[in-house]
Amino acid sequence: MPCEVKPRFVLLYGSQKGQAQSIAEGVAEVAEEHGLVAELSCLSHNEKYNLEKEKSPVVFIVSTTGDGEPPDNALRFVRRIKKKTLSTDHYKHLSYALLALGDTNYANFCNCGKTIERRLQELGAKQFYATGYADDGVGLEVVVDPWLDGLWKAIKGALSKMASDRTGYLKGEAGDSPQETPDSSIPDVQLNLLSIAERQNCESVRASVEPVSKFASAASPSASATQTAVSDLRPASPAGSPGLASQSHGDASVSTSAPETKTKDTGVPHVELAASLTRSLPPLSESSLNVPALPPLYLDVSLQEVDSVERMDGLLNKDTLYEVSISRAVQLTRGDSVKMALLLELDISAYPTITHQPGDSFDVFCPNRGTEVEDMLRRLGLHEQRNHRVHISLRKDNKKRGAQVPPYIPQNISLLYLLTWCLEIRHVPKKAFLRALVEHTGDAVQRRRLQELCSKQGTADYNLYVRDPSLSVLELLSAFPSCMPPLSLLIEHLPKLQPRPYSAASSCLRHPGKLHFVFNVVEFPACSGRPAGRRGLCTGWLFDLINPVLVFPGKAESSGSPALPKIHVSLRPNCSFRPPSDLSVPFIMVGPGTGVAPFIGFLQQREKERQENPEATFGETWLFFGCRHRNQDYLFREELEDFESSGTLSHLKVCFSRDDQEEEEEEEAEAATTISAARCKYVQHNLLLHSQQITDILLKRNGCIFVCGDAKNMAKDVNDTLMDMIKTELQVDQLEAMKTLARLREEKRYLQDIWG
Ligand code: FAD
């Protein structure tokens, strides 16, 4: 029966952290509901697809990583399509759509998607649906959700068009290319055409090609079943009043800041309830909801009692993982500083193979916090089974395409090990996870709120109460006590616990056998759903670890210090963020706060090189540093001033964002510097003050600029300032200035190492 053959499309993803992959898997899962078959594969599996011969629509979902690089599993594909030998009609037959994921906090937003798109078009491919550029900086879903909603119609349109083109071609209407012979895929295409054209007559296909979106619309009459389900879950309240209904729930997390107001007419005081993680207000609380489709379950998890706890060291087997001692821990900021910055020195002398260079970073492997693991075990009702062995396999009735047992979970591990070392239990739950949690929530009010948070209509609340405060799964489960998910659901939705990278803040020429790094202890304030603030996972763990051995600048280190803790690290070489190999090339470093870390390594290396090559010509070096207060968080002050006096650092430019202006001007006046320098708040202001010298280095003297630190504000502000400087110095417009900066990036003379 032709109408049973569903039209196919090819779905390719390139993903670094799994986001693009999970969106692609979601598309593949619901394709069937839309009467389509998705042939899903990773771009690196080029044996599974053949774009050179592809006659069906192709959908790309790709992320961007690092400094605008393709994800590892898309690298070879990008290289292949970039080959200059490919002709301009290489992909003439191809119809594509593309969803690019990126983050506007980083330079080169969605660069991988843009590169693929540009090349596809240069090679003759035709776009059948507008490209989506999703920004993780504001929430991927803002673009991803509507893009996915429109995708199905677009694919069907493309299929029809391709099929009719093909039919026209068969009839000789489009056969303008004598060398192109019809290949074996044509009958398929005809079947596809048939199945779409005849869908009104074919019950089985009709249901699946109905214009339902990925979201089951609770408001749409065609999805009345879903609507009933969602409406049924609304709190039973006399007048549909969410306030009353929520009160009956006895919500413990009602915002204590709820203002008490007096109504004008009666004068009777009443508490105006505020929205919170667990409570919504109209119009959301009264709205019909579009909730995502329920992700299919795909893992079977069982726990087995074992006689003795085996040695479970999956993590430690990694060849490149080194266990090293912390040989020194220094608090770099004063006690009253807003942020605490710490320097750790690692003793790597036992591992001569760790050869790091300035600009490299390395990964620190940290476990989940013990108390949180215990809380999670209790919350799942599995505390007694904490030492049981975990068995994970695919469900027999698995319907998820490409489903696999997470490869980062070793075999024969205990439940305790799984939650301590393998899963990111601090993960901020995505909407799909919230949707899945609804199914395991007993209380109707809580179910409704979870539905709201994962719905289209609840996006603002999701961002406000979940995404922006980085609410963890555990915090969410505490706020929704009737939610009792099985362990398998957590394993399906929680990502791998990732190591945290840190930039090396030392040169092995100055500190052989040692590796320094600097970090701020990250603080998450209390919020709705988080009664007390907490520290970042890795920085909080490191702080607890080194607290007993912490020394303060200027305070003598005690000789009989307590036993020094050990941690696990592995090296992450960075081949481009390196001082220029030609010593005569001038370079500029911009690194406020802990962003100064790699530049300490750069300057230590430069100092050694100057000592060893007294005759050589060295290019000038500039460092732009910034902090809040001169006397609280001016990291490496002495070392930097020494570099400047010795001539290793030609220009040290420091600004203080929070120092009292008068006090600062006084100090600056004392230091006989200009008043305008004293008005600099942030590094970019200082850059602007030295605009001419900087543009001269970059545009006339072939120099480099390195930017390190906060990705959210600083890197963007510095980029904008550089653009303004180029516009002014070269007297060019915005577009030309952008092109100049892009050229500097391409030539690896404008380099960034940014995070946050
Ligand atoms: P988590 O519990 O993972 O929480 C992370 C949250 O904290 C995120 O929401 C993020 O937005 C925010 N965050 C991340 N970094 C910071 C920060 N520095 N200050 C405030 N908020 C932050 N960090 C350093 O302090 N020093 C370094 O030298 C350094 N080098 C890095 C090099 C690379 C290549 C990369 C990718 C990151 C680097 N980081 C550095 C960031 C570091 O890896 C961690 O993200 C950071 O220490 C927070 O980890 P955590 O586990 O404590 O926080």
Coordinates of N, CA and C in Angstrom, one line a residue, residues 128 254 546:
F128 N 15.0 25.4 2.1 CA 13.5 25.3 2.0 C 12.8 25.8 3.2
V254 N 5.8 30.1 49.2 CA 5.2 31.4 48.8 C 6.2 32.5 49.2
I546 N 40.4 23.2 50.5 CA 41.7 23.9 50.9 C 41.5 24.8 52.1

